Amino acid sequence: MPVLRVHRRGSTIEMELPRGISLLEALKAAGFARDVESPCGGLGLCGGCTVRASGGLSGRSPREALMPGDLRLACTARLLGHAEVFLDDPPQPIFSGPNGSHALAVPEDAASRALPFRLDLRREAMVGTSSLEEFLLRSSAGLSCPPEAVSDLALEGLAKMLSRGEPEAVGWVFDHRVVMVAPLGVTPLGLAADLGSSTIEVAAVDLRSGEVLGRLRVENRQRRLGRDVISRVVRAIEGFSDELRSLLVLSLNEAINELLKSSGASADRVVKMVVGCNTVVGSFLFGIPPAGLSERPFLPWTLRSRTERASGLGIDLGCPLTLLPSIGGFVGSDALALLYRHRSGGARLLLDLGTNGEVLLWTSGGALGASTAAGPAFEGYGLSCGMPALPGAVHRVRLDGGDVKLDVIGGSEPKGICGSGLVSSVSLMREMEVLDRSGRMKPCLGLRFRLGGDVDLWVTQRDVREFQLAKGAVRAAIETLLEEAGIGESQVELCVVSGLFGGSLEAVDLIRTGMLPPPWRDRIHFSPDGVLEGLLSVLLGGEKAMREVEKLASRCRHVSLDRDDFKERLMRCLDLGESYPG
């Protein structure tokens, strides 16, 4: 009989299995059911059971032929001989670079600069001081903004320098505190982390210059136990809370370590970290099971900001980690960071679109926030030819001289369709009049629309329905907030679309598919890095920025979508027309 070897968390399990069994059945039989999902029922449509596998396996299905490397769908790959499966394989960075394909913009007025002061570490220079803390405060007293306190990290750094017998060092003051003592020429860093349901993105910034040194995004491993926040809450109640937390911390540590490595920096240079996330992810990060969000009324564990030493949370850093305040329900600190980034001006609507869609409406009276379960379609998951926004993903579809042209991330051969590619495809189908406003494809398409190109890629009728549910939920949430605020569509001066999904969209596609109302056609602003930029602004702004964030949070009110008229509104918003009937 064929032998299957399963590698997971540094251990290997071998088992003999019948020839012809699917990898999905084999993994479930071996007790690994929670490591692979199959929400499509094992039909090879959703991609939830993707694993890395090699050896004696059946040939690739048409869907698998689009997948890179040795990735296979466990539900369609069958065991024909000896084979291996790798679970919890270290994820490849989805993106890494000096400052991204979209340069991170941090407002100049947000940047507090770290100030250096020279330290004479000879013992005679310390005569007359009663402690290392006093020595640091005295040595930095001549700065234009002398510090008021000394961090534990700075004291630890000074102790290390003294134990090595170093004659001199440099101390750094940031935000009225001595934050680091290091060899000459070493500057302090800060990290901003956007912990999303599907991906985790971290950026590193030099606190002296304010320069963003690099950024990196990896998949949130929690997806293996739940594709969205609701399913993860359910899994936590079923007893998997600790494992969900471990997967989150593992993903964050991988992102941090890889980012620091690619930036040529060590972990002891990081003196501050600011985090934004939805309330479910924040709950897992701090080790609090999200039981309050399991049923109505949906109550998060806290709305307050929290600061703890990162190492105490299992993160490979010794610096303080600050989680920004949340707004309410599932609307978390990531939404508040986006609002902080775009808080100026008149009435504006902010969208952070992903698996968990967050909608904010900012007016002179403050902000209203709501969360809607948009589902994974916006991030390319669960589609017939779907994939995340990685190199090879079709992110835009357009007509060029009557031919369908595909814009592909990275300019490589198309391998799949990401969320923005789905929106663009549906918009094009509406333009070509092969899809009616109810979402029904013309019979001539045979229930799928082929995009063209050298590789077979298509959008199916089922994919269109997934999009309708996602965009309908967002549009219904928008209408609910407008009604709650007592303002009309025409009074909204700006609509900001953030998140990975917003990085490759066209305003015309959002209007043509009915996701946003026609009056906003010229008022749509895309801010793909809005959350991360908001976090960086808070990081560099120090205590002053945190006070502003706390004040901003006090002006926010959560609006529950659990109301009698929302279902009716949602059904109406499934329409793909630019303006809704009735």
C-alpha angles and dihedrals in degrees: 000000000000116000119222119201115201118197117200133158094345096311131099129213123194125199139169113235137178116271112257098029114136118246088239092057091044094051092048091049089051093053099260097114093122091056094063130045128204107181090158089061095251095301094130093245109107105046091222093127096053112146137165108251140160141175131051101008135139120265120280119275118230089261092050091050087071093054121095128241119340096336112135138178105245091209094059103030110090130201112247099155142349110329144165133224123196116206122186089019109176105267119240113240108265088209135356131166148122093285107340137255084285108048111231110242116210116182111245093229090057094064121098109185125225111237123214128217128185120244124208103207097187110123093237089060089061096054111123097031124107099207144008088254091057090046091057094046092049093047092052097043092101095064120110088244106030116202124255098203144016124233124227088240091059092050091049090049092050091049090053092050091050093047089055091051094241112172096211143010142172124252123204129212120200128168093356094307136098098241106171144018113195144147116292113282096027115119129198122254135205129205130213118195129192106197105199129181092250105020140025119214125190129185128193122211131188105236093207099053100021088231118149103232098190148324135215136188128200134173117271102243090211086084087081090068098036135001094214140020095265094055090048091052088052091048090050091054088049089060104269098108095111092048092048089052091048091052091050094049091045091054093047093049091050091052093047096046094046092047093050091046093051090046092051092239134130125229093244089067091065108095101166139025130190121195135195127186144135117283095259094054090044090053092054092046092058094041097250114134108234094234092138090065096052096091141001129326086047105215122182120214092252142345095204126098115258130205124191136152106275093227089059088063093050095260119139095242134087097209129101115273118209123198110200120232120276129226103222144281107018092334105109146177093290089066090048090052089053090049091049089053093051102027100120126089134033132312110336138166120221123200124191100185124196137102087314105042114207120195125191129184115198120197136154088275094058133264135313117203134193136173125214130188097241091168130222098294093091089061096045097257124130095022126126091244097013129144136159121270094281131134106293095035118126104234100171135028121194144163117251115180091334094310125109110243126194126214109206128197109250092011092263130130112299113259103167146334124272126202098274089047089057092052090047091049094051090047091051092048089053090049091050090047094234092119122053124216091261088062096251117141120227111261091242090070094062093225095303136074115216113216096204128223128115093297122062108248125160146170114227131207087253091055090053090052090051089052092048092054092049098045092039091056091051095047092047090051090050092052091047093054093046090052092047091052093045095234133121131235092256091060093063106099098189138016115202117199114197138173131065088294091061096053098081105027130117121221091228091059092054090051097042093052093047097244091124128026120259095244088068095058093112096031100066116114121185116217106170092173097039095122095046092046090051091051091049090051090054091045094053094038093062123191093346091057092046090054089051091049092050090050091048091051090053088059094054125093127192116230116204116220090203093107136125097251099045097085091052090047091048092053090052091048092058086080114112096211124112090240124028123240116247 
